mmCIF file of C-alpha atoms in Angstrom:
data_model
loop_
_atom_site.group_PDB
_atom_site.id
_atom_site.type_symbol
_atom_site.label_atom_id
_atom_site.label_comp_id
_atom_site.label_asym_id
_atom_site.label_seq_id
_atom_site.Cartn_x
_atom_site.Cartn_y
_atom_site.Cartn_z
ATOM 1 C CA UNK A 1 0.000 0.000 0.000
ATOM 2 C CA UNK A 2 1.153 3.497 -0.734
ATOM 3 C CA UNK A 3 2.444 6.005 1.794
ATOM 4 C CA UNK A 4 -0.335 8.352 2.914
ATOM 5 C CA UNK A 5 -0.263 11.918 4.202
ATOM 6 C CA UNK A 6 -0.521 10.793 7.837
ATOM 7 C CA UNK A 7 2.067 10.022 10.502
ATOM 8 C CA UNK A 8 3.395 6.468 10.378
ATOM 9 C CA UNK A 9 1.382 3.973 12.449
ATOM 10 C CA UNK A 10 1.903 0.295 13.147
ATOM 11 C CA UNK A 11 -0.829 -2.058 12.003
ATOM 12 C CA UNK A 12 -1.489 -5.779 12.313
ATOM 13 C CA UNK A 13 -1.815 -7.669 9.042
ATOM 14 C CA UNK A 14 -2.612 -11.223 8.060
ATOM 15 C CA UNK A 15 -2.493 -13.014 4.739
ATOM 16 C CA UNK A 16 -5.169 -15.559 3.900
ATOM 17 C CA UNK A 17 -5.979 -17.049 0.500
ATOM 18 C CA UNK A 18 -3.679 -14.481 -1.178
ATOM 19 C CA UNK A 19 -5.642 -11.615 0.388
ATOM 20 C CA UNK A 20 -4.065 -9.256 2.883
ATOM 21 C CA UNK A 21 -6.229 -8.118 5.791
ATOM 22 C CA UNK A 22 -5.661 -5.356 8.324
ATOM 23 C CA UNK A 23 -6.866 -5.471 11.915
ATOM 24 C CA UNK A 24 -9.544 -2.886 12.699
ATOM 25 C CA UNK A 25 -9.330 -1.969 16.391
ATOM 26 C CA UNK A 26 -12.846 -0.499 16.317
ATOM 27 C CA UNK A 27 -14.610 -3.469 14.705
ATOM 28 C CA UNK A 28 -12.191 -5.846 16.493
ATOM 29 C CA UNK A 29 -11.621 -8.018 13.430
ATOM 30 C CA UNK A 30 -9.468 -8.313 10.336
ATOM 31 C CA UNK A 31 -10.802 -6.496 7.260
ATOM 32 C CA UNK A 32 -9.694 -7.076 3.648
ATOM 33 C CA UNK A 33 -7.094 -4.410 2.896
ATOM 34 C CA UNK A 34 -8.409 -2.231 0.069
ATOM 35 C CA UNK A 35 -7.034 1.249 -0.732
ATOM 36 C CA UNK A 36 -10.066 2.828 0.983
ATOM 37 C CA UNK A 37 -9.638 0.610 4.054
ATOM 38 C CA UNK A 38 -5.972 1.651 4.216
ATOM 39 C CA UNK A 39 -7.126 5.298 4.412
ATOM 40 C CA UNK A 40 -9.874 4.470 6.943
ATOM 41 C CA UNK A 41 -7.418 2.718 9.277
ATOM 42 C CA UNK A 42 -5.035 5.668 9.122
ATOM 43 C CA UNK A 43 -7.874 8.046 10.013
ATOM 44 C CA UNK A 44 -8.839 5.881 13.016
ATOM 45 C CA UNK A 45 -5.233 5.930 14.256
ATOM 46 C CA UNK A 46 -4.977 9.670 13.591
ATOM 47 C CA UNK A 47 -8.111 10.348 15.669
ATOM 48 C CA UNK A 48 -6.898 8.231 18.589
ATOM 49 C CA UNK A 49 -3.171 9.095 18.468
ATOM 50 C CA UNK A 50 -2.988 12.696 17.253
ATOM 51 C CA UNK A 51 -6.375 14.027 18.373
ATOM 52 C CA UNK A 52 -6.728 11.900 21.556
ATOM 53 C CA UNK A 53 -10.269 10.669 20.887
ATOM 54 C CA UNK A 54 -11.088 7.585 22.986
ATOM 55 C CA UNK A 55 -11.608 4.399 20.980
ATOM 56 C CA UNK A 56 -14.970 3.970 22.733
ATOM 57 C CA UNK A 57 -16.332 7.081 20.948
ATOM 58 C CA UNK A 58 -15.385 5.881 17.447
ATOM 59 C CA UNK A 59 -17.609 3.867 15.139
ATOM 60 C CA UNK A 60 -16.766 2.496 11.690
ATOM 61 C CA UNK A 61 -18.886 1.546 8.661
ATOM 62 C CA UNK A 62 -22.447 1.504 9.868
ATOM 63 C CA UNK A 63 -25.629 1.697 7.801
ATOM 64 C CA UNK A 64 -27.859 4.762 7.948
ATOM 65 C CA UNK A 65 -31.029 5.789 6.141
ATOM 66 C CA UNK A 66 -30.741 8.815 3.823
ATOM 67 C CA UNK A 67 -33.893 9.789 1.910
ATOM 68 C CA UNK A 68 -35.197 6.252 2.315
ATOM 69 C CA UNK A 69 -31.991 4.705 0.938
ATOM 70 C CA UNK A 70 -29.541 2.552 2.866
ATOM 71 C CA UNK A 71 -26.136 4.256 2.938
ATOM 72 C CA UNK A 72 -22.986 3.482 4.868
ATOM 73 C CA UNK A 73 -20.803 6.044 6.612
ATOM 74 C CA UNK A 74 -17.064 5.475 7.003
ATOM 75 C CA UNK A 75 -16.307 6.805 10.488
ATOM 76 C CA UNK A 76 -18.172 8.756 13.134
ATOM 77 C CA UNK A 77 -16.895 10.166 16.402
ATOM 78 C CA UNK A 78 -19.607 10.390 19.034
ATOM 79 C CA UNK A 79 -20.069 12.870 21.827
ATOM 80 C CA UNK A 80 -20.446 11.266 25.248
ATOM 81 C CA UNK A 81 -24.213 11.992 25.083
ATOM 82 C CA UNK A 82 -24.549 9.846 21.933
ATOM 83 C CA UNK A 83 -24.837 12.684 19.421
ATOM 84 C CA UNK A 84 -22.367 12.765 16.550
ATOM 85 C CA UNK A 85 -19.349 15.036 16.888
ATOM 86 C CA UNK A 86 -17.443 14.249 13.656
ATOM 87 C CA UNK A 87 -18.558 12.548 10.432
ATOM 88 C CA UNK A 88 -15.735 11.285 8.211
ATOM 89 C CA UNK A 89 -15.820 10.192 4.579
ATOM 90 C CA UNK A 90 -12.815 8.198 3.331
ATOM 91 C CA UNK A 91 -11.924 7.640 -0.305
ATOM 92 C CA UNK A 92 -9.136 5.612 -1.885
ATOM 93 C CA UNK A 93 -5.961 7.638 -2.589
ATOM 94 C CA UNK A 94 -6.541 7.582 -6.345
ATOM 95 C CA UNK A 95 -10.036 9.090 -5.931
ATOM 96 C CA UNK A 96 -10.038 12.864 -6.362
ATOM 97 C CA UNK A 97 -11.963 14.752 -3.692
ATOM 98 C CA UNK A 98 -14.627 16.695 -5.593
ATOM 99 C CA UNK A 99 -17.788 18.672 -4.971
ATOM 100 C CA UNK A 100 -19.648 15.346 -5.315
ATOM 101 C CA UNK A 101 -17.729 14.021 -2.300
ATOM 102 C CA UNK A 102 -18.793 17.038 -0.244
ATOM 103 C CA UNK A 103 -22.366 16.683 -1.500
ATOM 104 C CA UNK A 104 -22.345 13.033 -0.362
ATOM 105 C CA UNK A 105 -21.149 13.805 3.171
ATOM 106 C CA UNK A 106 -23.468 16.835 3.421
ATOM 107 C CA UNK A 107 -26.415 14.617 2.460
ATOM 108 C CA UNK A 108 -25.444 12.075 5.132
ATOM 109 C CA UNK A 109 -25.088 14.888 7.626
ATOM 110 C CA UNK A 110 -28.638 16.093 7.041
ATOM 111 C CA UNK A 111 -29.599 12.887 8.858
ATOM 112 C CA UNK A 112 -26.700 12.647 11.331
ATOM 113 C CA UNK A 113 -26.327 16.341 12.324
ATOM 114 C CA UNK A 114 -22.587 16.182 13.050
ATOM 115 C CA UNK A 115 -20.777 19.339 14.196
ATOM 116 C CA UNK A 116 -17.661 18.593 12.142
ATOM 117 C CA UNK A 117 -16.936 16.902 8.826
ATOM 118 C CA UNK A 118 -13.739 15.396 7.471
ATOM 119 C CA UNK A 119 -13.214 14.250 3.881
ATOM 120 C CA UNK A 120 -9.964 12.510 2.956
ATOM 121 C CA UNK A 121 -8.386 10.307 0.327
ATOM 122 C CA UNK A 122 -5.343 9.805 2.520
ATOM 123 C CA UNK A 123 -3.373 12.395 0.588
ATOM 124 C CA UNK A 124 -5.629 15.442 0.917
ATOM 125 C CA UNK A 125 -7.685 16.142 4.038
ATOM 126 C CA UNK A 126 -10.531 18.634 4.326
ATOM 127 C CA UNK A 127 -12.097 19.656 7.630
ATOM 128 C CA UNK A 128 -15.331 21.619 8.068
ATOM 129 C CA UNK A 129 -17.382 22.958 10.930
ATOM 130 C CA UNK A 130 -21.123 22.991 10.382
ATOM 131 C CA UNK A 131 -23.218 26.128 10.669
ATOM 132 C CA UNK A 132 -26.729 24.660 10.798
ATOM 133 C CA UNK A 133 -28.404 28.012 11.367
ATOM 134 C CA UNK A 134 -27.127 29.383 8.046
ATOM 135 C CA UNK A 135 -27.074 25.976 6.298
ATOM 136 C CA UNK A 136 -23.404 26.093 5.350
ATOM 137 C CA UNK A 137 -20.010 24.866 6.488
ATOM 138 C CA UNK A 138 -16.755 26.622 7.205
ATOM 139 C CA UNK A 139 -13.426 25.051 6.259
ATOM 140 C CA UNK A 140 -10.920 24.540 9.071
ATOM 141 C CA UNK A 141 -7.184 23.854 9.035
ATOM 142 C CA UNK A 142 -7.675 20.774 11.263
ATOM 143 C CA UNK A 143 -10.153 18.954 13.482
ATOM 144 C CA UNK A 144 -10.431 19.932 17.145
ATOM 145 C CA UNK A 145 -8.652 17.758 19.695
ATOM 146 C CA UNK A 146 -10.709 15.650 22.079
ATOM 147 C CA UNK A 147 -11.792 17.495 25.181
ATOM 148 C CA UNK A 148 -13.695 15.401 27.685
ATOM 149 C CA UNK A 149 -15.449 18.372 29.283
ATOM 150 C CA UNK A 150 -16.798 19.799 26.017
ATOM 151 C CA UNK A 151 -18.130 16.593 24.512
#
């Protein structure tokens, strides 16, 4: 797998039937290593290591209903009260982040109501803070660090 624009992390791998899998600490199982999964696992480590979010507040690849359709988000970070703090959309490194990517996460967020959004392909990262009152988002230079008293 290619080097991503994240710090270097150590991962557990296994090879079975000529397929490499990576251990997902959130789902507590090995997942087939695809380019998108490689990005997702880096984001999980980034959130826990660099931003100090507890593993217990992270959730990966769950189904949600958007306009009556079943969709799947990549990563969410919960607040301690169960509301969603950060919604993250991961793409494979070769996928260009476009307006369509932002439209996708914005559509998901109409249901989830997250305060922050992150879109990444592992090479380029975009962070936004939601302004629900004015129905827009503001780009940020990075995500906020975990603060137990504010979440």
